[in-house]
Tab-separated table of C-alpha atoms in Angstrom:
chain	number	residue	atom	x	y	z
A	17	ALA	CA	140.863	5.604	106.743
A	18	GLN	CA	138.388	8.067	108.172
A	19	SER	CA	134.629	8.022	108.179
A	20	VAL	CA	131.639	9.948	109.453
A	21	ALA	CA	128.210	8.650	110.367
A	22	GLN	CA	125.103	10.778	110.602
A	23	PRO	CA	122.523	8.238	111.747
A	24	GLU	CA	119.468	10.361	111.022
A	25	ASP	CA	118.417	11.193	107.480
A	26	GLN	CA	115.918	13.725	108.808
A	27	VAL	CA	115.276	15.541	112.058
A	28	ASN	CA	112.026	17.365	112.714
A	29	VAL	CA	111.738	19.856	115.546
A	30	ALA	CA	109.209	22.484	116.539
A	31	GLU	CA	110.245	26.110	116.376
A	32	GLY	CA	111.605	27.265	119.706
A	33	ASN	CA	112.549	23.785	120.854
A	34	PRO	CA	116.152	22.630	121.223
A	35	LEU	CA	117.618	20.683	118.347
A	36	THR	CA	120.320	18.050	118.073
A	37	VAL	CA	121.855	16.638	114.916
A	38	LYS	CA	124.004	13.606	115.602
A	39	CYS	CA	127.442	12.779	114.253
A	40	THR	CA	129.965	10.095	115.080
A	41	TYR	CA	133.352	9.713	113.490
A	42	SER	CA	136.249	7.369	113.005
A	43	VAL	CA	139.794	8.534	112.388
A	44	SER	CA	143.158	7.021	113.126
A	45	GLY	CA	144.825	10.165	114.433
A	46	ASN	CA	143.657	13.387	116.009
A	47	PRO	CA	140.204	14.359	114.769
A	48	TYR	CA	139.537	17.718	113.228
A	49	LEU	CA	135.750	17.999	113.115
A	50	PHE	CA	133.483	20.347	111.216
A	51	TRP	CA	129.836	21.160	110.710
A	52	TYR	CA	128.539	22.718	107.517
A	53	VAL	CA	125.052	23.784	106.443
A	54	GLN	CA	123.713	23.689	102.905
A	55	TYR	CA	120.635	25.449	101.605
A	56	PRO	CA	118.971	24.225	98.378
A	57	ASN	CA	121.146	24.647	95.306
A	58	ARG	CA	123.827	26.373	97.324
A	59	GLY	CA	127.329	25.512	98.430
A	60	LEU	CA	128.362	24.678	101.955
A	61	GLN	CA	128.491	27.260	104.686
A	62	PHE	CA	130.858	26.727	107.591
A	63	LEU	CA	129.212	26.583	111.018
A	64	LEU	CA	131.918	25.534	113.435
A	65	LYS	CA	134.929	23.340	113.981
A	66	TYR	CA	136.795	21.478	116.682
A	67	ILE	CA	140.563	21.309	116.438
A	68	THR	CA	141.705	21.284	120.040
A	69	GLY	CA	140.835	22.868	123.353
A	70	ASP	CA	137.409	23.092	124.928
A	71	ASN	CA	135.096	20.265	124.071
A	72	LEU	CA	132.165	22.638	123.651
A	73	VAL	CA	132.546	24.647	120.474
A	74	LYS	CA	130.379	27.632	119.669
A	75	GLY	CA	129.767	28.612	116.088
A	76	SER	CA	127.662	30.687	113.752
A	77	TYR	CA	123.930	31.406	114.087
A	78	GLY	CA	123.769	30.185	117.690
A	79	PHE	CA	124.895	26.648	116.938
A	80	GLU	CA	127.267	24.721	119.132
A	81	ALA	CA	128.742	21.242	119.144
A	82	GLU	CA	130.248	19.054	121.814
A	83	PHE	CA	133.277	16.922	121.137
A	84	ASN	CA	133.157	13.647	123.047
A	85	LYS	CA	136.318	11.644	122.576
A	86	SER	CA	135.187	8.538	124.412
A	87	GLN	CA	132.016	8.301	122.346
A	88	THR	CA	133.709	9.575	119.176
A	89	SER	CA	130.839	11.976	118.702
A	90	PHE	CA	130.437	15.574	117.663
A	91	HIS	CA	126.719	16.352	117.898
A	92	LEU	CA	125.422	19.693	116.670
A	93	LYS	CA	123.051	21.540	118.975
A	94	LYS	CA	121.033	24.716	119.241
A	95	PRO	CA	118.975	25.745	122.283
A	96	SER	CA	116.069	27.215	120.316
A	97	ALA	CA	115.368	26.278	116.711
A	98	LEU	CA	114.267	28.757	114.065
A	99	VAL	CA	112.311	28.019	110.910
A	100	SER	CA	115.229	29.507	108.986
A	101	ASP	CA	117.479	26.765	110.380
A	102	SER	CA	115.741	24.289	108.070
A	103	ALA	CA	118.466	23.006	105.769
A	104	LEU	CA	120.826	20.116	105.127
A	105	TYR	CA	123.601	19.679	107.674
A	106	PHE	CA	126.887	17.899	107.071
A	107	CYS	CA	129.426	16.694	109.582
A	108	ALA	CA	133.003	16.241	108.338
A	109	VAL	CA	136.264	14.919	109.717
A	110	ARG	CA	139.922	15.130	108.856
A	111	ASP	CA	142.903	13.416	110.423
A	112	GLY	CA	144.909	16.230	111.959
A	113	SER	CA	147.780	14.195	113.259
A	114	GLY	CA	150.081	14.299	110.297
A	115	ALA	CA	150.866	15.802	106.973
A	116	GLY	CA	148.395	15.064	104.261
A	117	SER	CA	146.242	16.494	101.601
A	118	TYR	CA	143.782	18.047	104.048
A	119	GLN	CA	140.968	15.972	102.631
A	120	LEU	CA	137.670	16.131	104.434
A	121	THR	CA	135.378	13.141	104.690
A	122	PHE	CA	131.703	14.051	104.896
A	123	GLY	CA	128.755	12.330	106.435
A	124	LYS	CA	125.711	11.694	104.268
A	125	GLY	CA	123.907	14.699	105.664
A	126	THR	CA	120.885	15.251	107.870
A	127	LYS	CA	117.898	17.233	106.716
A	128	LEU	CA	116.622	19.461	109.489
A	129	SER	CA	113.041	20.659	109.307
A	130	VAL	CA	111.886	23.211	111.840
A	131	ILE	CA	108.123	23.286	112.070
A	132	PRO	CA	106.440	26.619	112.812
B	17	GLY	CA	136.669	36.459	105.226
B	18	ALA	CA	137.865	34.021	102.600
B	19	VAL	CA	135.580	33.885	99.576
B	20	VAL	CA	135.464	31.282	96.848
B	21	SER	CA	133.433	31.823	93.703
B	22	GLN	CA	132.333	29.451	90.982
B	23	HIS	CA	131.289	30.173	87.444
B	24	PRO	CA	128.868	29.410	86.020
B	25	SER	CA	126.332	28.791	88.770
B	26	TRP	CA	124.377	26.578	86.427
B	27	VAL	CA	124.883	25.256	82.934
B	28	ILE	CA	122.952	23.134	80.486
B	29	CYS	CA	124.846	21.390	77.717
B	30	LYS	CA	124.154	18.798	75.085
B	31	SER	CA	125.441	15.269	75.324
B	32	GLY	CA	128.873	14.932	73.771
B	33	THR	CA	129.992	18.494	74.389
B	34	SER	CA	132.487	19.702	76.968
B	35	VAL	CA	131.880	22.223	79.705
B	36	LYS	CA	134.325	24.131	81.874
B	37	ILE	CA	133.663	25.186	85.452
B	38	GLU	CA	135.832	27.808	87.119
B	39	CYS	CA	136.672	28.048	90.797
B	40	ARG	CA	138.322	31.217	92.069
B	41	SER	CA	139.633	32.279	95.437
B	42	LEU	CA	138.827	35.978	95.578
B	43	ASP	CA	140.822	37.245	98.532
B	44	PHE	CA	143.443	34.648	99.280
B	45	GLN	CA	145.933	32.427	97.530
B	46	ALA	CA	144.659	28.888	97.244
B	47	THR	CA	147.535	26.456	97.409
B	48	THR	CA	145.145	23.514	97.370
B	49	MET	CA	141.765	23.180	95.726
B	50	PHE	CA	139.295	20.349	95.989
B	51	TRP	CA	136.524	19.339	93.606
B	52	TYR	CA	133.444	17.576	94.902
B	53	ARG	CA	130.403	16.100	93.256
B	54	GLN	CA	127.018	15.910	94.915
B	55	PHE	CA	124.054	13.903	93.684
B	56	PRO	CA	120.542	14.843	94.809
B	57	LYS	CA	119.967	14.185	98.477
B	58	GLN	CA	123.434	12.727	98.859
B	59	SER	CA	126.686	13.765	100.442
B	60	LEU	CA	129.672	15.378	98.822
B	61	MET	CA	132.060	12.974	97.161
B	62	LEU	CA	135.613	14.144	96.684
B	63	MET	CA	136.642	13.857	93.048
B	64	ALA	CA	140.158	15.242	93.092
B	65	THR	CA	142.657	17.385	94.923
B	66	SER	CA	144.857	19.844	93.084
B	67	ASN	CA	147.875	21.784	94.226
B	68	GLU	CA	148.945	24.871	92.358
B	69	GLY	CA	151.338	24.068	89.561
B	70	SER	CA	151.077	20.297	89.808
B	71	LYS	CA	148.842	17.576	88.477
B	72	ALA	CA	145.626	16.794	90.274
B	73	THR	CA	145.273	13.697	92.406
B	74	TYR	CA	142.071	11.868	91.541
B	75	GLU	CA	140.046	9.703	93.846
B	76	GLN	CA	139.510	6.088	92.987
B	77	GLY	CA	136.842	5.643	90.354
B	78	VAL	CA	137.097	9.166	88.966
B	79	GLU	CA	138.156	9.246	85.319
B	80	LYS	CA	140.937	11.763	84.984
B	81	ASP	CA	140.576	11.923	81.207
B	82	LYS	CA	136.935	12.802	81.555
B	83	PHE	CA	137.226	15.295	84.384
B	84	LEU	CA	140.179	17.499	83.512
B	85	ILE	CA	141.422	19.662	86.356
B	86	ASN	CA	143.809	22.548	85.927
B	87	HIS	CA	145.178	24.574	88.825
B	88	ALA	CA	147.352	26.969	86.893
B	89	SER	CA	147.435	29.818	89.362
B	90	LEU	CA	147.008	30.456	93.068
B	91	THR	CA	143.541	31.869	92.529
B	92	LEU	CA	142.033	29.725	89.803
B	93	SER	CA	141.234	26.079	89.253
B	94	THR	CA	139.103	24.724	86.437
B	95	LEU	CA	137.178	21.506	86.017
B	96	THR	CA	136.365	20.495	82.460
B	97	VAL	CA	133.830	17.765	81.917
B	98	THR	CA	134.714	16.321	78.527
B	99	SER	CA	132.226	14.570	76.258
B	100	ALA	CA	129.516	15.051	78.833
B	101	HIS	CA	126.707	12.539	79.176
B	102	PRO	CA	123.427	12.737	81.082
B	103	GLU	CA	124.906	10.698	83.939
B	104	ASP	CA	127.409	13.522	84.488
B	105	SER	CA	124.539	15.772	85.498
B	106	SER	CA	125.234	16.753	89.074
B	107	PHE	CA	126.080	19.570	91.458
B	108	TYR	CA	129.798	20.308	91.414
B	109	ILE	CA	131.352	22.133	94.356
B	110	CYS	CA	134.903	23.346	94.774
B	111	SER	CA	136.729	24.308	97.925
B	112	ALA	CA	140.046	25.979	98.531
B	113	ARG	CA	142.682	26.091	101.183
B	114	GLY	CA	145.379	28.714	101.464
B	115	ARG	CA	148.819	28.902	102.981
B	116	THR	CA	147.546	30.853	105.929
B	117	SER	CA	144.264	29.009	106.328
B	118	ALA	CA	143.422	28.132	109.879
B	119	ALA	CA	144.137	24.526	110.681
B	120	ALA	CA	142.300	22.327	108.173
B	121	GLU	CA	140.084	25.196	107.049
B	122	GLN	CA	138.534	24.840	103.629
B	123	TYR	CA	136.371	27.480	102.027
B	124	PHE	CA	133.615	26.288	99.736
B	125	GLY	CA	132.279	27.769	96.549
B	126	PRO	CA	128.544	28.126	95.925
B	127	GLY	CA	128.454	25.191	93.518
B	128	THR	CA	127.646	24.687	89.836
B	129	ARG	CA	124.577	22.802	88.683
B	130	LEU	CA	125.372	20.874	85.494
B	131	THR	CA	122.567	19.404	83.425
B	132	VAL	CA	123.440	17.343	80.365
B	133	THR	CA	120.605	16.806	77.926
């Protein structure tokens, strides 16, 4: 079984300040980790992913995430928040160690509000 | 890049009627498609996984006779909500994965808002 925890329902940050959206995961094999963003009444937009390699992953719109195996975390970060970053953010995991149906398991989402 | 479309983007139907939602991969062949349901302020819940040319695999608790999924071609999957009721009102999102998709990559459609009155 695989699971994702996003411990914060909402994160508020002032524009220009750094932001962090937390994610921890549980998976039996090798973790494939993803971050997606969702704007109201829209589908999910891919931000970044970790499959293998460098623990620091850079993605779209200036976002990055750091894979920490010992802490089973994959926190999303951005050095300077924009008002337009306000949205709902989902962390997702898949077990990449074997054949399967490629199913993703999503966290419950974190609402990010960037205050002007 | 890979694009997935959904049609319609929103639909209102009366209780007891059926509604069909289409999910298309526009520039790649989708060997696997996924259907998710999202309630307000909640996460995406996987409903079913379908592979082209075979029957869909439904998640536990999802009624396969109510949510009919057809993946008849490599670019089209449909979800039909049969005998819809107000509790079926939700945001339905599909995603697709192709043969040449980067490891574990899924591409998501924009979603369909279903309201059953």
